[in-house]
mmCIF file of C-alpha atoms in Angstrom:
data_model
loop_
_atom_site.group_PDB
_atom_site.id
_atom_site.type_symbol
_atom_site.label_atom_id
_atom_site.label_comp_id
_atom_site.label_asym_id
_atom_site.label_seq_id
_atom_site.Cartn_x
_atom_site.Cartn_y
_atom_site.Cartn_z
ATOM 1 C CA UNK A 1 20.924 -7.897 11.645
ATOM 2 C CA UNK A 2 17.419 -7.391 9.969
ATOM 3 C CA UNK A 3 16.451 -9.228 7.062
ATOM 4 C CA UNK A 4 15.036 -7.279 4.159
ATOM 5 C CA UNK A 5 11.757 -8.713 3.173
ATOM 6 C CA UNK A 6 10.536 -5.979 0.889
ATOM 7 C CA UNK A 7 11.024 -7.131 -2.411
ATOM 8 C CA UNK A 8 10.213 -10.740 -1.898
ATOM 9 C CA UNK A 9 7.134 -8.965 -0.222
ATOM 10 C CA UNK A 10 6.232 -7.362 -3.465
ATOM 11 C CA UNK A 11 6.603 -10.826 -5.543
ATOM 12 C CA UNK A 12 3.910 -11.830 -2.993
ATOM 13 C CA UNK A 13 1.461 -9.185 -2.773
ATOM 14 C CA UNK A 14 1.149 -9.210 -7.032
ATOM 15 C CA UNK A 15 0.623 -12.978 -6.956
ATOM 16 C CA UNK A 16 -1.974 -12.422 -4.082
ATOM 17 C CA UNK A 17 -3.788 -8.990 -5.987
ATOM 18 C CA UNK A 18 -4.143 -11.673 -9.088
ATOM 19 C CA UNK A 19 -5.706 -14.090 -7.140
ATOM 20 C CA UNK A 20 -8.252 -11.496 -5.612
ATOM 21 C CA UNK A 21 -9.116 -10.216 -9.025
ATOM 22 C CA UNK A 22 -8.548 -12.967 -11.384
ATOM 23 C CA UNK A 23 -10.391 -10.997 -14.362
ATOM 24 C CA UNK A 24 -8.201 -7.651 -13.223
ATOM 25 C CA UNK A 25 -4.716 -7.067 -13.866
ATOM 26 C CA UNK A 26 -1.420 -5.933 -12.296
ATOM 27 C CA UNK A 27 1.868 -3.759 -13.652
ATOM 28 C CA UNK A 28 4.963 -3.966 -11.429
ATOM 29 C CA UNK A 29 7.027 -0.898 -12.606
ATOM 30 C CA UNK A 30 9.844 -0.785 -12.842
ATOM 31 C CA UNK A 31 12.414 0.770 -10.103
ATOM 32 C CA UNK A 32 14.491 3.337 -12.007
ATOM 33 C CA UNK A 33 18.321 2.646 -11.299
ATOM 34 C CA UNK A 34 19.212 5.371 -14.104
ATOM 35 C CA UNK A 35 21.116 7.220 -10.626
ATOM 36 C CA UNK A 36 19.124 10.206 -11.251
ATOM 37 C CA UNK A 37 17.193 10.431 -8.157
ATOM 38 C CA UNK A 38 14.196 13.384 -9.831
ATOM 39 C CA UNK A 39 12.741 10.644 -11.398
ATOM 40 C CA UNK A 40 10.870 8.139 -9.281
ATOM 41 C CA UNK A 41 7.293 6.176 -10.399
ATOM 42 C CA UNK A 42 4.048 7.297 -8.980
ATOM 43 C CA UNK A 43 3.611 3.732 -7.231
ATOM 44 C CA UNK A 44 5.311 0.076 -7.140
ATOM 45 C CA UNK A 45 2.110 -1.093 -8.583
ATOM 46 C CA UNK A 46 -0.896 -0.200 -11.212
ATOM 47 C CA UNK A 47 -3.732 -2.672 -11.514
ATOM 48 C CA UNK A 48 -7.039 -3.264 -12.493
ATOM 49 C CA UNK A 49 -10.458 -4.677 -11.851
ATOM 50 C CA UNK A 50 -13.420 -3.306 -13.247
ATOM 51 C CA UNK A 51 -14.701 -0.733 -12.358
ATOM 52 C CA UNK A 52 -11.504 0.692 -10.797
ATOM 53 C CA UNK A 53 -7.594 1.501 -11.267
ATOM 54 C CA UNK A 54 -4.970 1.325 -8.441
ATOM 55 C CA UNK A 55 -1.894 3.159 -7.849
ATOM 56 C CA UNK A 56 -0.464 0.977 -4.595
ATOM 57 C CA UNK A 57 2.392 1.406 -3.332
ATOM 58 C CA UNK A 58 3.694 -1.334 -1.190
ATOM 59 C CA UNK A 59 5.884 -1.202 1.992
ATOM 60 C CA UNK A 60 6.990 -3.277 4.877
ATOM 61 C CA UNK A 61 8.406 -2.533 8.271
ATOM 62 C CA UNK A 62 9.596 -4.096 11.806
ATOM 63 C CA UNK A 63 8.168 -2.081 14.538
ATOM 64 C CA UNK A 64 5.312 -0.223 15.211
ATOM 65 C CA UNK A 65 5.425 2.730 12.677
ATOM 66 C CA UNK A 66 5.817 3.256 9.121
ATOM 67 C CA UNK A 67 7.514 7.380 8.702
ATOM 68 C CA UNK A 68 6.404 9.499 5.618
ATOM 69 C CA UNK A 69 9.708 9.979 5.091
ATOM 70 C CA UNK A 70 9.303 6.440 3.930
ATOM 71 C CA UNK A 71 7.140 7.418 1.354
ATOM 72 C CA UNK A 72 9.178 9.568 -1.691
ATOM 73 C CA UNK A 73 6.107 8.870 -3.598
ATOM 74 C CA UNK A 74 3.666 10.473 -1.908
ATOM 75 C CA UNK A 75 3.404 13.590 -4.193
ATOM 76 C CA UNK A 76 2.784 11.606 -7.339
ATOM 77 C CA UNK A 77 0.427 10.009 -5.196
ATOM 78 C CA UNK A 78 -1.531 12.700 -4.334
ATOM 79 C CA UNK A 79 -2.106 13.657 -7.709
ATOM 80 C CA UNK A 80 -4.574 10.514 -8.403
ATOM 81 C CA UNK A 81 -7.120 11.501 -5.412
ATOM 82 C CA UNK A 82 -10.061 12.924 -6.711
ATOM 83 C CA UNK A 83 -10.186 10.694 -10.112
ATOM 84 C CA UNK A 84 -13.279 8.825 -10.461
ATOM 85 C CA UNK A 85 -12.802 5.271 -10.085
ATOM 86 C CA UNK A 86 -9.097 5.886 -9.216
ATOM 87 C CA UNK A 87 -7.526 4.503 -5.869
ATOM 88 C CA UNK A 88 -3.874 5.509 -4.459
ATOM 89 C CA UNK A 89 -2.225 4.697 -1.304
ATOM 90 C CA UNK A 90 -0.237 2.067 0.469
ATOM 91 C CA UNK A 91 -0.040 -1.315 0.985
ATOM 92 C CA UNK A 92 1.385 -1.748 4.348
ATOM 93 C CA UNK A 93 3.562 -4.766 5.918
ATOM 94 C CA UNK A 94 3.643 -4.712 9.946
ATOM 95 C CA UNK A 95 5.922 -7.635 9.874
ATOM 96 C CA UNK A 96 6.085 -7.682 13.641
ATOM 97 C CA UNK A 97 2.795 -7.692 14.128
ATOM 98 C CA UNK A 98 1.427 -10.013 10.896
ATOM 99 C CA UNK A 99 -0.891 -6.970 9.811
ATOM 100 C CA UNK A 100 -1.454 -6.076 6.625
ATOM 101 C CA UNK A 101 -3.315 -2.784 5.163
ATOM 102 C CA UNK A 102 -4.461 -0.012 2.862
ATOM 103 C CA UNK A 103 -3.603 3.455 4.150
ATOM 104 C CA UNK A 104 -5.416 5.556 1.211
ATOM 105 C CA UNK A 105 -3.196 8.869 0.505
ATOM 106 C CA UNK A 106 -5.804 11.149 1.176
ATOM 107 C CA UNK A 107 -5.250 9.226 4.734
ATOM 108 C CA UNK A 108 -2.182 10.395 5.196
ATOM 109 C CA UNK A 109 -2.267 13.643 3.739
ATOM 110 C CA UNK A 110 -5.416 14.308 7.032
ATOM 111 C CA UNK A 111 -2.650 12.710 9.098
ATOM 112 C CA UNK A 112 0.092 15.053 8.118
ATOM 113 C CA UNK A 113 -2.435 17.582 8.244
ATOM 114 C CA UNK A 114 -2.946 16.330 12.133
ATOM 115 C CA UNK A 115 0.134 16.674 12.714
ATOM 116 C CA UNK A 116 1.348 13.107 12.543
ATOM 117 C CA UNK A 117 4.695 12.136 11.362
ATOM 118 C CA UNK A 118 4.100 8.171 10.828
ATOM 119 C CA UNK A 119 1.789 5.895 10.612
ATOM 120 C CA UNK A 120 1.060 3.495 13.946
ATOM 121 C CA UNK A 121 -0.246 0.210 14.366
ATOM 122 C CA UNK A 122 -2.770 1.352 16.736
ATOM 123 C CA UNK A 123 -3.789 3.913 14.115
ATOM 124 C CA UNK A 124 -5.068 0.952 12.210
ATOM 125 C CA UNK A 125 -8.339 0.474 14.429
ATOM 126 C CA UNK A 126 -8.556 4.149 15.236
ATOM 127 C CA UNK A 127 -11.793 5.164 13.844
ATOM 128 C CA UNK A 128 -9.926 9.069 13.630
ATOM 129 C CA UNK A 129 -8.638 7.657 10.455
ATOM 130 C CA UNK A 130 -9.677 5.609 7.640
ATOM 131 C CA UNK A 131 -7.436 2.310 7.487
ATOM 132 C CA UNK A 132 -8.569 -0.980 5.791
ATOM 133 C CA UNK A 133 -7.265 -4.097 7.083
ATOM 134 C CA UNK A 134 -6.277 -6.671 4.389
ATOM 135 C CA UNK A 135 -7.315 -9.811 5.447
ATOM 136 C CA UNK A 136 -4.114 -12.168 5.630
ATOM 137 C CA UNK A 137 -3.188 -15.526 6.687
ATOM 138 C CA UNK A 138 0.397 -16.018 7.588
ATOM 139 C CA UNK A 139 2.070 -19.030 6.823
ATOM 140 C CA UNK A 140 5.889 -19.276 7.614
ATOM 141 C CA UNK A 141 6.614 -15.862 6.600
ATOM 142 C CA UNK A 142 4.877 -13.867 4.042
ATOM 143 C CA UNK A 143 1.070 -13.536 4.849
ATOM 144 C CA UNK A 144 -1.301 -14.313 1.981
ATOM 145 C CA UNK A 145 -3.738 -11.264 1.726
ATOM 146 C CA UNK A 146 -7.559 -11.193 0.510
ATOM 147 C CA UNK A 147 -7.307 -7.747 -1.557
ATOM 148 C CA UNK A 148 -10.646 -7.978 -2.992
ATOM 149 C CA UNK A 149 -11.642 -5.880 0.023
ATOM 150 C CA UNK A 150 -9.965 -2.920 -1.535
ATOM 151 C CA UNK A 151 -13.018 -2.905 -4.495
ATOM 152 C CA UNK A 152 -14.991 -1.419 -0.676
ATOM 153 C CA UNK A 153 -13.095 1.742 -1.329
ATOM 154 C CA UNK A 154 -15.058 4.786 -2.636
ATOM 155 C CA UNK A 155 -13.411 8.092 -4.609
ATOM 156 C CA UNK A 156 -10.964 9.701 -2.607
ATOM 157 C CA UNK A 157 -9.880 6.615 -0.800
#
């Protein structure tokens, strides 16, 4: 049986976004266990670092593919592309394959739009769609990621 590394994941990736941005700032909010399933958060995540705001949601899987159907944020999502300075999408754990990312939701939304129902790992160097690779080091199990790369993304990303 499968180990579920997704929350301890999470604990990681905030420690790791403060370290990239030590002047910026992070929110965790909070999972809603109120039962009603109509009300979900936009993202796992909102932070800061001047001169932009992220909505990031964070995932991990075993395999080779991540499904949308993963992603019951996406809609919420989708309503921050466009806003200057604004950047939503996913942070993406390929524990398998010790490959972390930023899949932008205006990434996936040209993926659905392509007819794609997940996304792959070899998606991540395919130059059909826009994919940043967070640089990570792995040690033992969770890899320690470099997100200041995410301050490369412009509008819409």
């Amino acid at each position: 049986m499968s180990v579920n590394r997704g929350k301890a994941f999470e604990a990681k990736f905030k420690k790791d976004f403060i370290a990239s941005f030590p002047e910026g700032t992070i929110d965790r909010l909070v999972d809603s266990v109120s039962g009603y399933k109509a009300i979900t958060n936009v993202s796992d995540f909102i932070g800061y670092s001047y001169p932009n705001m992220f909505y990031l949601e964070c995932k991990s899987v075993q395999g080779n593919t991540f499904p949308f159907t993963n992603l019951s944020q996406y809609e919420k999502l989708c309503e921050k592309v466009g806003i200057k300075g604004t950047r939503a999408g996913v942070i993406l754990w390929f524990i398998d394959h010790k490959c972390v990312c930023y899949v932008p939701v205006a990434t996936i939304t040209k993926m659905k739009e392509a007819g794609k129902k997940s996304v792959n790992i070899k998606h991540i160097t395919s130059e059909d769609f826009k994919i940043l690779i967070i640089p990570t080091e792995v040690q033992r199990v969770f890899p320690t990621g470099d997100y200041s790369v995410l301050m490369s993304l412009e509008d819409g990303d």
